[in-house]
PDB file of C-alpha atoms and ligand atoms in Angstrom:
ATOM      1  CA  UNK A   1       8.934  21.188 -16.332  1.00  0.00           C
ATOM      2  CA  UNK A   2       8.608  17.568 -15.885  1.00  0.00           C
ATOM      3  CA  UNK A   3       4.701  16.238 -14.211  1.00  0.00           C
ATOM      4  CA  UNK A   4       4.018  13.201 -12.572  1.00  0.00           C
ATOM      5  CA  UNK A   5       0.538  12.021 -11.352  1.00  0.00           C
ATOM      6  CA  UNK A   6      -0.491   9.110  -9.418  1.00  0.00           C
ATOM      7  CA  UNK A   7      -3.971   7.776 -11.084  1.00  0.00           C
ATOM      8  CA  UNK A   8      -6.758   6.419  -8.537  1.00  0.00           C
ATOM      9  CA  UNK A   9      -8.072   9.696  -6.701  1.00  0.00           C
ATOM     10  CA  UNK A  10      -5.986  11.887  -8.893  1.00  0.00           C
ATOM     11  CA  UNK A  11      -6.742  10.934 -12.285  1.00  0.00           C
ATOM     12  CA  UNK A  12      -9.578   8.838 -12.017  1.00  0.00           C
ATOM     13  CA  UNK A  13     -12.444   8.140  -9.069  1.00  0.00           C
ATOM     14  CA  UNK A  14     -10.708   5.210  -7.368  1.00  0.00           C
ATOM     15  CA  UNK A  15     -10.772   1.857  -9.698  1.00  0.00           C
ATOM     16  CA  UNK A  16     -12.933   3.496 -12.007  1.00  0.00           C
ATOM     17  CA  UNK A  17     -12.621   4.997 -15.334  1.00  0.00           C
ATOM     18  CA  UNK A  18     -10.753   8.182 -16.610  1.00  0.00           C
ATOM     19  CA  UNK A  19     -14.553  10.244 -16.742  1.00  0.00           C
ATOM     20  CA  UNK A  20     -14.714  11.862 -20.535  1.00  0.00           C
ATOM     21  CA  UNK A  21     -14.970  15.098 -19.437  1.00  0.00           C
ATOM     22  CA  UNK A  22     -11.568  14.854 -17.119  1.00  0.00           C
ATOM     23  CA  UNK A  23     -10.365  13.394 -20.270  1.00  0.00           C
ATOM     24  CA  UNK A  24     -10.792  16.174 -22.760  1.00  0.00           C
ATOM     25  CA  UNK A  25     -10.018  18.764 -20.057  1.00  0.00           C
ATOM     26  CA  UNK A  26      -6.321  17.132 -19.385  1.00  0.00           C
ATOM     27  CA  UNK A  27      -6.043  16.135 -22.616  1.00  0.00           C
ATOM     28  CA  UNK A  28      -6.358  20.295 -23.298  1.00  0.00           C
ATOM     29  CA  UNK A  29      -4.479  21.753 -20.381  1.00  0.00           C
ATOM     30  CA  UNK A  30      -1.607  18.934 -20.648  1.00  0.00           C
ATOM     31  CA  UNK A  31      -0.622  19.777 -23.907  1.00  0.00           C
ATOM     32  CA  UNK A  32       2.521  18.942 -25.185  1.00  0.00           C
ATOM     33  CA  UNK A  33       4.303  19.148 -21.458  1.00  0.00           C
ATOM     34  CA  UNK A  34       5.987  16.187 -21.013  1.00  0.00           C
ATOM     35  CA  UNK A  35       4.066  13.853 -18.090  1.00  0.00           C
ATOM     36  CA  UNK A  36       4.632  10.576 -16.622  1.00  0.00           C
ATOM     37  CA  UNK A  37       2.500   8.392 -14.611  1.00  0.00           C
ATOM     38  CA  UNK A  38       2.716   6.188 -11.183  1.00  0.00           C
ATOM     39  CA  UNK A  39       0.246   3.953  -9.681  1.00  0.00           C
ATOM     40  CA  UNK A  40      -0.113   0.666  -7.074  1.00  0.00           C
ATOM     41  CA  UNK A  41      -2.372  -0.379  -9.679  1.00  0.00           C
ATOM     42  CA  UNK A  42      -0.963  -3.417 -12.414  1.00  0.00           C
ATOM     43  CA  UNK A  43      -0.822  -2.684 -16.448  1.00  0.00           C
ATOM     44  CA  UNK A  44      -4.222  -4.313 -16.416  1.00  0.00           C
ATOM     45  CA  UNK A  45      -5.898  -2.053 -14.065  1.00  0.00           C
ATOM     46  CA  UNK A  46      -4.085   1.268 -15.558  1.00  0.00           C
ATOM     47  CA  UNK A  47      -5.420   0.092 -19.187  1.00  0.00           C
ATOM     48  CA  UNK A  48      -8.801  -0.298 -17.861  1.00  0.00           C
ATOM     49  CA  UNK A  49      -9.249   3.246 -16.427  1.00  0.00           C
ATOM     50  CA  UNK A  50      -7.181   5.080 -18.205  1.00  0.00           C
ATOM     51  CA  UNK A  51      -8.397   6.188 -22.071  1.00  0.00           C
ATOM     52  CA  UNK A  52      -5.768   4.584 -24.693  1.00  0.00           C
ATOM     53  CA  UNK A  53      -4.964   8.690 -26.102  1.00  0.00           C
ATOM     54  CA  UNK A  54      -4.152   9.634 -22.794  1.00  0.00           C
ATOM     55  CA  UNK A  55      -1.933   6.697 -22.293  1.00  0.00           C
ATOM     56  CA  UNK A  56      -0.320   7.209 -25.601  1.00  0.00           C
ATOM     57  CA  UNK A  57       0.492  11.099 -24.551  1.00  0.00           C
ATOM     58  CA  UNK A  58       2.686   9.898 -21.595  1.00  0.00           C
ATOM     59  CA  UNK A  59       6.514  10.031 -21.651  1.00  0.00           C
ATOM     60  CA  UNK A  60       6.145   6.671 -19.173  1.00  0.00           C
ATOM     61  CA  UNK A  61       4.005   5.026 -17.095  1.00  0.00           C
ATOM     62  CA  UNK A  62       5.511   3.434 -13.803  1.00  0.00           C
ATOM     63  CA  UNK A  63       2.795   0.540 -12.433  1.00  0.00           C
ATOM     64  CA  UNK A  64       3.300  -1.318  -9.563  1.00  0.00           C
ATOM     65  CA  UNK A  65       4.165   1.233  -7.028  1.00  0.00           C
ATOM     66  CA  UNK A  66       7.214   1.234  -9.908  1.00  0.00           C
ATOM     67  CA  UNK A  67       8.391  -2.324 -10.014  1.00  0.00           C
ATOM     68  CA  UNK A  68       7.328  -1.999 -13.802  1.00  0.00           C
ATOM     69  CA  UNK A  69       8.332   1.042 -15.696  1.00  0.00           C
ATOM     70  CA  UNK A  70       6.428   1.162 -19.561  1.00  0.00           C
ATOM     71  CA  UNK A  71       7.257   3.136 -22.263  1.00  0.00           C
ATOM     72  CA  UNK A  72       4.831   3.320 -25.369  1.00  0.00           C
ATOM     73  CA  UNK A  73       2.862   0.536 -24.691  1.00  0.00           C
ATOM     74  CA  UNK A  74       6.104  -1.536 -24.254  1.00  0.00           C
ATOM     75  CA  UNK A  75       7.855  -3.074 -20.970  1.00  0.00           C
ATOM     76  CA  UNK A  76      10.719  -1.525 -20.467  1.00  0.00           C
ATOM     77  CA  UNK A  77      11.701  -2.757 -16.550  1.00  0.00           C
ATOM     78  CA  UNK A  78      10.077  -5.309 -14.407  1.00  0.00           C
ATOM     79  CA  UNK A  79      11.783  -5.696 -10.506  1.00  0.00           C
ATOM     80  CA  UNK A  80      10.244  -8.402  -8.517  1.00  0.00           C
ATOM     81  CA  UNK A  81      10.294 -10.041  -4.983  1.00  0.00           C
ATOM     82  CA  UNK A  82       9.855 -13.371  -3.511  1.00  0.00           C
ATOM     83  CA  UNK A  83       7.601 -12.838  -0.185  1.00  0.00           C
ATOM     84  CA  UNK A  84       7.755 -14.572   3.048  1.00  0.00           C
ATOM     85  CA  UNK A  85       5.380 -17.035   3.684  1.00  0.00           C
ATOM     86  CA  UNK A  86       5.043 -15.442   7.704  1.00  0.00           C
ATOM     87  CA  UNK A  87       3.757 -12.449   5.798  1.00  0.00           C
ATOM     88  CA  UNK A  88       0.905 -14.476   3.734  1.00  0.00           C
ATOM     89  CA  UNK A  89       0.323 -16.020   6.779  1.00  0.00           C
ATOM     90  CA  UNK A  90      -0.380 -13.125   8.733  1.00  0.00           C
ATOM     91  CA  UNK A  91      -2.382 -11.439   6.348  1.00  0.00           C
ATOM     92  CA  UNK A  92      -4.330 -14.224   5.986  1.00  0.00           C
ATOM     93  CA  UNK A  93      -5.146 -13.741  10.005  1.00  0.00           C
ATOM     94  CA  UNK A  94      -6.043 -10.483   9.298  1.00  0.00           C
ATOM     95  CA  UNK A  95      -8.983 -11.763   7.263  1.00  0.00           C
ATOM     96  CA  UNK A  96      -9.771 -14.557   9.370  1.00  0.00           C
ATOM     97  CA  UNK A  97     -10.134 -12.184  12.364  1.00  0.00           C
ATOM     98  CA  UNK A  98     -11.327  -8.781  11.152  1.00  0.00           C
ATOM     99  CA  UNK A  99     -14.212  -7.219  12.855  1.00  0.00           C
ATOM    100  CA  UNK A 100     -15.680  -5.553   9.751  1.00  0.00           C
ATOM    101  CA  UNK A 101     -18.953  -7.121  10.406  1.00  0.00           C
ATOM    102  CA  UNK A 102     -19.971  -8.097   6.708  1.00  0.00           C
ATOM    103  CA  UNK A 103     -19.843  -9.947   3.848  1.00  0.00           C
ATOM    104  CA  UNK A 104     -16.304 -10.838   2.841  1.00  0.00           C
ATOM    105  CA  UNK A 105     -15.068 -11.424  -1.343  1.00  0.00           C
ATOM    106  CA  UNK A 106     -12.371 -13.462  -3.034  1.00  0.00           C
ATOM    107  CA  UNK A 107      -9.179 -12.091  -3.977  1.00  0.00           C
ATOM    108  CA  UNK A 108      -7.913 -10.677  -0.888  1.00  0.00           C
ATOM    109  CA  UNK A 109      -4.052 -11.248  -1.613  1.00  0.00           C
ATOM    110  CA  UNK A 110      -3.434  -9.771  -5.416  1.00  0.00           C
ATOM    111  CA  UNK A 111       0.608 -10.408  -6.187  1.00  0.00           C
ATOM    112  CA  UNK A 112       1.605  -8.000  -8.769  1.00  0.00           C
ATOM    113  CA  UNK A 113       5.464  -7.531 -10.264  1.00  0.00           C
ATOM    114  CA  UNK A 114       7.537  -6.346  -6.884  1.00  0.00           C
ATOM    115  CA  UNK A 115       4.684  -5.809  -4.527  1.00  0.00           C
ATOM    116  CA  UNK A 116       1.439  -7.788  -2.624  1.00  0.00           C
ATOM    117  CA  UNK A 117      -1.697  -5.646  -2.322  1.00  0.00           C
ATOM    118  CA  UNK A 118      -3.846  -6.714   0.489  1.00  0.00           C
ATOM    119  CA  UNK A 119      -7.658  -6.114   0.645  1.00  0.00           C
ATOM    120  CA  UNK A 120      -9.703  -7.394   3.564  1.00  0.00           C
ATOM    121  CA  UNK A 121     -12.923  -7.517   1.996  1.00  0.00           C
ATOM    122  CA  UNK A 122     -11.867  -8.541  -1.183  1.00  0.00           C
ATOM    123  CA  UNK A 123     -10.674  -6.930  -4.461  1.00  0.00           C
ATOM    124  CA  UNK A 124     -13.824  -8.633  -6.072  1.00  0.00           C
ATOM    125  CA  UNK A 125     -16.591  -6.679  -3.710  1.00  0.00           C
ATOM    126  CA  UNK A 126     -19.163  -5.294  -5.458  1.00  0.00           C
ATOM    127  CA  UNK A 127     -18.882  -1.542  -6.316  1.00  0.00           C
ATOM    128  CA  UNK A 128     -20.754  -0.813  -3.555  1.00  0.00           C
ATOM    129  CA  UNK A 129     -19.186  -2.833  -1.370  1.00  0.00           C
ATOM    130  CA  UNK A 130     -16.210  -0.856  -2.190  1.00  0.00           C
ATOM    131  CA  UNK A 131     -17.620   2.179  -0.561  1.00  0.00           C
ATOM    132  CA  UNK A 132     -19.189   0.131   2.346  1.00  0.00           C
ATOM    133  CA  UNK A 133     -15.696  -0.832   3.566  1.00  0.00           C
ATOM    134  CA  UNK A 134     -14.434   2.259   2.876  1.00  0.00           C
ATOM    135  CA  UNK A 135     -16.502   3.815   5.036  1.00  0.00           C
ATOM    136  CA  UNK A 136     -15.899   1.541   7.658  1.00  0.00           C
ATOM    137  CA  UNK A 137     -12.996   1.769   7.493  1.00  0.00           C
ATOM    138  CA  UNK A 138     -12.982   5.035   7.546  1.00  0.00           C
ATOM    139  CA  UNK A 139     -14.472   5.216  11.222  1.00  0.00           C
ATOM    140  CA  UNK A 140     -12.691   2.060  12.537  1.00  0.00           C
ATOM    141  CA  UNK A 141      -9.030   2.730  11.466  1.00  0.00           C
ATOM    142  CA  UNK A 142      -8.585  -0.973   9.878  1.00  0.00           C
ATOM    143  CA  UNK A 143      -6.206  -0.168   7.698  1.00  0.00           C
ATOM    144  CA  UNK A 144      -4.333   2.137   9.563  1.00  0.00           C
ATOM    145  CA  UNK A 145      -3.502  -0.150  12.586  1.00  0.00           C
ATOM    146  CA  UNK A 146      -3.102  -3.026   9.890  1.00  0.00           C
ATOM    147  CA  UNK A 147      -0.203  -0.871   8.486  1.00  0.00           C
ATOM    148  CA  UNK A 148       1.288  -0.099  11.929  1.00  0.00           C
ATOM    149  CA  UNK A 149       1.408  -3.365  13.168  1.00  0.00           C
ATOM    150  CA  UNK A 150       3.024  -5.269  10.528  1.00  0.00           C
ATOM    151  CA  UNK A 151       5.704  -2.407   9.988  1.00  0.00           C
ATOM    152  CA  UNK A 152       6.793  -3.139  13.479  1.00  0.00           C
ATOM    153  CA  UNK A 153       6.787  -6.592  12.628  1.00  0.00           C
ATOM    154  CA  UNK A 154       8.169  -7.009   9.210  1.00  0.00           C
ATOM    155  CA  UNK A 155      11.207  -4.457   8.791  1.00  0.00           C
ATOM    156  CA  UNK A 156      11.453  -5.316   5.457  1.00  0.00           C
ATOM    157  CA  UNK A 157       8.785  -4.678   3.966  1.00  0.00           C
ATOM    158  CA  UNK A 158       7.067  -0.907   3.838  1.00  0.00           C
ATOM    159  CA  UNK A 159       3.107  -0.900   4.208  1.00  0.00           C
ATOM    160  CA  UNK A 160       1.023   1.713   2.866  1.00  0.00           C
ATOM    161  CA  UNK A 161      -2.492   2.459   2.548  1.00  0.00           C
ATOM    162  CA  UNK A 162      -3.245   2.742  -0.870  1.00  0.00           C
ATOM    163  CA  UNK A 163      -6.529   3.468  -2.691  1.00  0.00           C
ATOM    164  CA  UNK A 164     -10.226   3.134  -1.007  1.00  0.00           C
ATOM    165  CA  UNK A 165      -9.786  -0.456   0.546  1.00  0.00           C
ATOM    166  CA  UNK A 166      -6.911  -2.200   0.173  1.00  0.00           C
ATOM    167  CA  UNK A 167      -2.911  -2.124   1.658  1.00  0.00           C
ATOM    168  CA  UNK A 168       0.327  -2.058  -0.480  1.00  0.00           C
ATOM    169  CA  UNK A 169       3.101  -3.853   0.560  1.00  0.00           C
ATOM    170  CA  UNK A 170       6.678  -3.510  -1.272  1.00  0.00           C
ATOM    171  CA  UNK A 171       9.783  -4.045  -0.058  1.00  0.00           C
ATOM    172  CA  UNK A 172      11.424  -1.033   2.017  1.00  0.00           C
ATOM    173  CA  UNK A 173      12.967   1.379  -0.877  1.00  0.00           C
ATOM    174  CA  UNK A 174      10.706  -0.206  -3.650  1.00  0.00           C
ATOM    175  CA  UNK A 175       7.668   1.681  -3.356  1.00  0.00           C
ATOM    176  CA  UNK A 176       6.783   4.817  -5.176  1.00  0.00           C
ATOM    177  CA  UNK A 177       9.870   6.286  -3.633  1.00  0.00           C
ATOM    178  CA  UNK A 178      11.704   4.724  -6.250  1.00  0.00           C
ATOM    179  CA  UNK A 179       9.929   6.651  -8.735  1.00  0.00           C
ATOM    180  CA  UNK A 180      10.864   9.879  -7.517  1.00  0.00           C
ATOM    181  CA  UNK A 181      14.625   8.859  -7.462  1.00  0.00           C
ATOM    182  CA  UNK A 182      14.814   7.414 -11.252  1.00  0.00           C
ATOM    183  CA  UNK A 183      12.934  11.067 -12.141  1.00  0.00           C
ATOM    184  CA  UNK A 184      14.799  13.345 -10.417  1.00  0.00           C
ATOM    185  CA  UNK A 185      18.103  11.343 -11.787  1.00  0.00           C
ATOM    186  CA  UNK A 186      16.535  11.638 -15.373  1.00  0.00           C
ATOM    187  CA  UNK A 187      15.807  15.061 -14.861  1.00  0.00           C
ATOM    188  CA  UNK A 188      18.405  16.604 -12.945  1.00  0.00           C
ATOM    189  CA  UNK A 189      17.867  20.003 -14.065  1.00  0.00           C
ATOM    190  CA  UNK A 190      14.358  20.185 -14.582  1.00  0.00           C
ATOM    191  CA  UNK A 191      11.698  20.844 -12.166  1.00  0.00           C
ATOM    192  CA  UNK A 192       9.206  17.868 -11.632  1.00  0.00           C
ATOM    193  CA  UNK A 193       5.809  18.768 -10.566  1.00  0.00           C
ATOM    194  CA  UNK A 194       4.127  15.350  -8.843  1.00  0.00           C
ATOM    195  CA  UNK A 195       0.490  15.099  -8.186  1.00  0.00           C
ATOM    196  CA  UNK A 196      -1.003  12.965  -5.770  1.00  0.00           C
ATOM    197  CA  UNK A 197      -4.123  12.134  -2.976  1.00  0.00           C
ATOM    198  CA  UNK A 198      -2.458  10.198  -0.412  1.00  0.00           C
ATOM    199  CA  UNK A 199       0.327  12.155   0.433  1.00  0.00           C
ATOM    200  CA  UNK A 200      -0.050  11.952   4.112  1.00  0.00           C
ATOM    201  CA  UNK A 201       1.812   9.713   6.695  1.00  0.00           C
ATOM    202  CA  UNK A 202       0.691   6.212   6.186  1.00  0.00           C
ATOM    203  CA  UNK A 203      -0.300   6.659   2.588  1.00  0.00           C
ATOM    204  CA  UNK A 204       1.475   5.238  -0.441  1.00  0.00           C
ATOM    205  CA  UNK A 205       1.911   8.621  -1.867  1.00  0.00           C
ATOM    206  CA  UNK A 206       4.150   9.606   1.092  1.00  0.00           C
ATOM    207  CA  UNK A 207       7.200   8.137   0.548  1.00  0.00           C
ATOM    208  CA  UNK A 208       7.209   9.536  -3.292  1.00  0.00           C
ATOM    209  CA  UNK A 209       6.152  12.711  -2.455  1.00  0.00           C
ATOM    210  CA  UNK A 210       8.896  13.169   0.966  1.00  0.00           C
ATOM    211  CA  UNK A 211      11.389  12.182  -1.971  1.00  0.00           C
ATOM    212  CA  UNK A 212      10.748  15.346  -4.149  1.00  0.00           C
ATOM    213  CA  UNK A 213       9.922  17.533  -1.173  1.00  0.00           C
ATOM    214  CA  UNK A 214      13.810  16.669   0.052  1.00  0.00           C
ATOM    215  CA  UNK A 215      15.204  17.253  -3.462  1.00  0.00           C
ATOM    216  CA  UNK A 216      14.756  21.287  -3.839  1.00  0.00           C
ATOM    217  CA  UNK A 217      13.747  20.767  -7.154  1.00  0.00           C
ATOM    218  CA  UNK A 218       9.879  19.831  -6.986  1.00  0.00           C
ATOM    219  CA  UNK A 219       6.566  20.380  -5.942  1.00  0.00           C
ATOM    220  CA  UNK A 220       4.114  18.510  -4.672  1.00  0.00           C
ATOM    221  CA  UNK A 221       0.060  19.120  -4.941  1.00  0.00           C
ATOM    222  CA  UNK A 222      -1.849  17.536  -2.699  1.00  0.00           C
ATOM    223  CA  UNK A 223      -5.306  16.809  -4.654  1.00  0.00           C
ATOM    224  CA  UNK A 224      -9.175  15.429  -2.692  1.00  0.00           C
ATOM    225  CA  UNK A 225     -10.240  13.997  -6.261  1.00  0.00           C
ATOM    226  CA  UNK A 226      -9.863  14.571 -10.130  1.00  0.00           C
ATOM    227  CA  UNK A 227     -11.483  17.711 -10.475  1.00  0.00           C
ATOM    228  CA  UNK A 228      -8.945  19.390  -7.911  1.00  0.00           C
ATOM    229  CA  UNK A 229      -6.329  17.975 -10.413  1.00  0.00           C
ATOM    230  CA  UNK A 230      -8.029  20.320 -13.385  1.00  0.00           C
ATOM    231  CA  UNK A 231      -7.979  23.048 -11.362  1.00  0.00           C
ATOM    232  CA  UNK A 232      -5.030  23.025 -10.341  1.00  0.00           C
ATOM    233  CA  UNK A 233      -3.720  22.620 -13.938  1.00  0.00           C
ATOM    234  CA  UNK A 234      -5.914  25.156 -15.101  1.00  0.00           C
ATOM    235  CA  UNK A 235      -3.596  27.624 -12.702  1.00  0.00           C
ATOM    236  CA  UNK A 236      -0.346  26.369 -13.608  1.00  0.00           C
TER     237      UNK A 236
HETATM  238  O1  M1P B   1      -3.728   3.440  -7.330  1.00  0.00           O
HETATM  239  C1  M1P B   1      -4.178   3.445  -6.021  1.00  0.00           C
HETATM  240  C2  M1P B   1      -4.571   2.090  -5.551  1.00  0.00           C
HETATM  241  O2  M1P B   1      -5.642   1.567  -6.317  1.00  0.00           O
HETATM  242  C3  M1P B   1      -6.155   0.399  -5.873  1.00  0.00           C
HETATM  243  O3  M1P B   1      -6.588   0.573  -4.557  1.00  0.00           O
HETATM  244  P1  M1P B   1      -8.065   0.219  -3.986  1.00  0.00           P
HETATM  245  O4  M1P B   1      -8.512  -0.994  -4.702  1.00  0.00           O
HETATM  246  O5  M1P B   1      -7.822   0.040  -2.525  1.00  0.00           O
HETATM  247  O6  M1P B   1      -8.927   1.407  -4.262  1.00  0.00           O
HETATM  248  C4  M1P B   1      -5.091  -0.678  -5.825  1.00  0.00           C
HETATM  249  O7  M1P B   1      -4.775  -1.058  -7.129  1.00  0.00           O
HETATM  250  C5  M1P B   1      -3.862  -0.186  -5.088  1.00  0.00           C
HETATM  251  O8  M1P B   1      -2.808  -1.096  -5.218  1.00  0.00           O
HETATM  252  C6  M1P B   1      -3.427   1.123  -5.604  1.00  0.00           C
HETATM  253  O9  M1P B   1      -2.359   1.597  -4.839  1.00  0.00           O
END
């Protein structure tokens, strides 16, 4: 048996630390079982929430949405993209024109290795900022109708929503997806057990989790938060 968990919302409370008492708890149930990891988050952000033993436990750790697969500490792939200036463009209109009626932050475009994550109020709000949007957002569907328009738009790209406030954008086939495919063809005979929080259309656990869903060889559990994760380790 083979798991797999995406990290904000599943691991961790979104862009926050790995809480000690999740820690020792998966640390216990986990084991020796083999697990890998998968995130829209960068190397930076995963080594910020996630504790160093934990990290060192995993068979891999895929960041990026996957564009960058790592292996004990150590780069072992890196796939990248060169994006179309329309789509900066656009995005930047997005900003310019949103109706979320406060404040807005820098860093509202973040390029990472193979993808673009896009964040109307600004990757540097304030904590509780963070939730202020989100729950705005929430209620006025931002996001969502972001996603939907630019898909029609710009084919070749895939838009997701991915943690509390922000939009992933890979191109179509490199999202998590591609995660699930370089698994299942590691691991053709073993079962793979994937854990994740945004499994639902429009989320950028979808894709990933549609993958193993189609394959007949894995499960998917759909978690709220980290403590749904322990208990539904504690039952496996
Ligand atoms: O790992 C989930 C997401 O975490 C962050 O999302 P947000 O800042 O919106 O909570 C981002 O790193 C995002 O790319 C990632 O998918």
């Amino acid at each position: 048996m083979i798991y797999l968990f995406d990290m904000d919302g599943t691991l961790t409370p979104p862009r926050q630390p790995m809480e000690e008492s999740f820690a020792k708890a998966f640390e216990g149930l986990i084991g020796d079982r083999v697990f890998y990891m998968v995130t829209g988050s960068d190397i930076v952000k995963i080594e910020e929430q996630i504790p160093k033993n934990i990290l060192k436990m995993a068979a891999g750790i895929y960041a990026s949405m996957g564009n960058e697969f790592y292996v004990d500490g150590k780069l072992v792939y890196q796939n990248d993209f060169c994006h179309d200036d329309d789509l900066i463009k656009r995005l930047e209109l997005y900003r310019e024109n949103t109706k979320y009626p406060h404040k807005l932050y820098p860093n509202f475009i973040e390029q990472r290795c193979g993808m673009i994550n896009f964040c109307v109020v600004g990757r540097d709000c304030p904590e509780k900022i963070r939730q202020q949007y989100h729950d705005w957002d929430f209620v006025n569907v931002e996001r969502l109708q972001i996603v939907k328009e630019l898909s029609q738009v710009f084919t070749k790209y895939s838009f997701t929503v991915g943690g509390s406030i922000s939009i992933d954008i890979t191109l179509v086939g490199s999202g998590k997806e591609q995660v699930a495919k370089d698994l299942l063809k590691r691991y053709p005979s073993e079962k793979i057990i994937f854990f994740g929080d945004k499994t639902d259309r429009g989320g950028n656990d979808y894709d990933i989790a549609q993958v193993f869903l189609g394959s007949g060889n894995a499960e998917v559990i759909t978690v709220k938060n980290q403590s749904e994760t322990i208990t539904f380790l504690r039952h496996l």
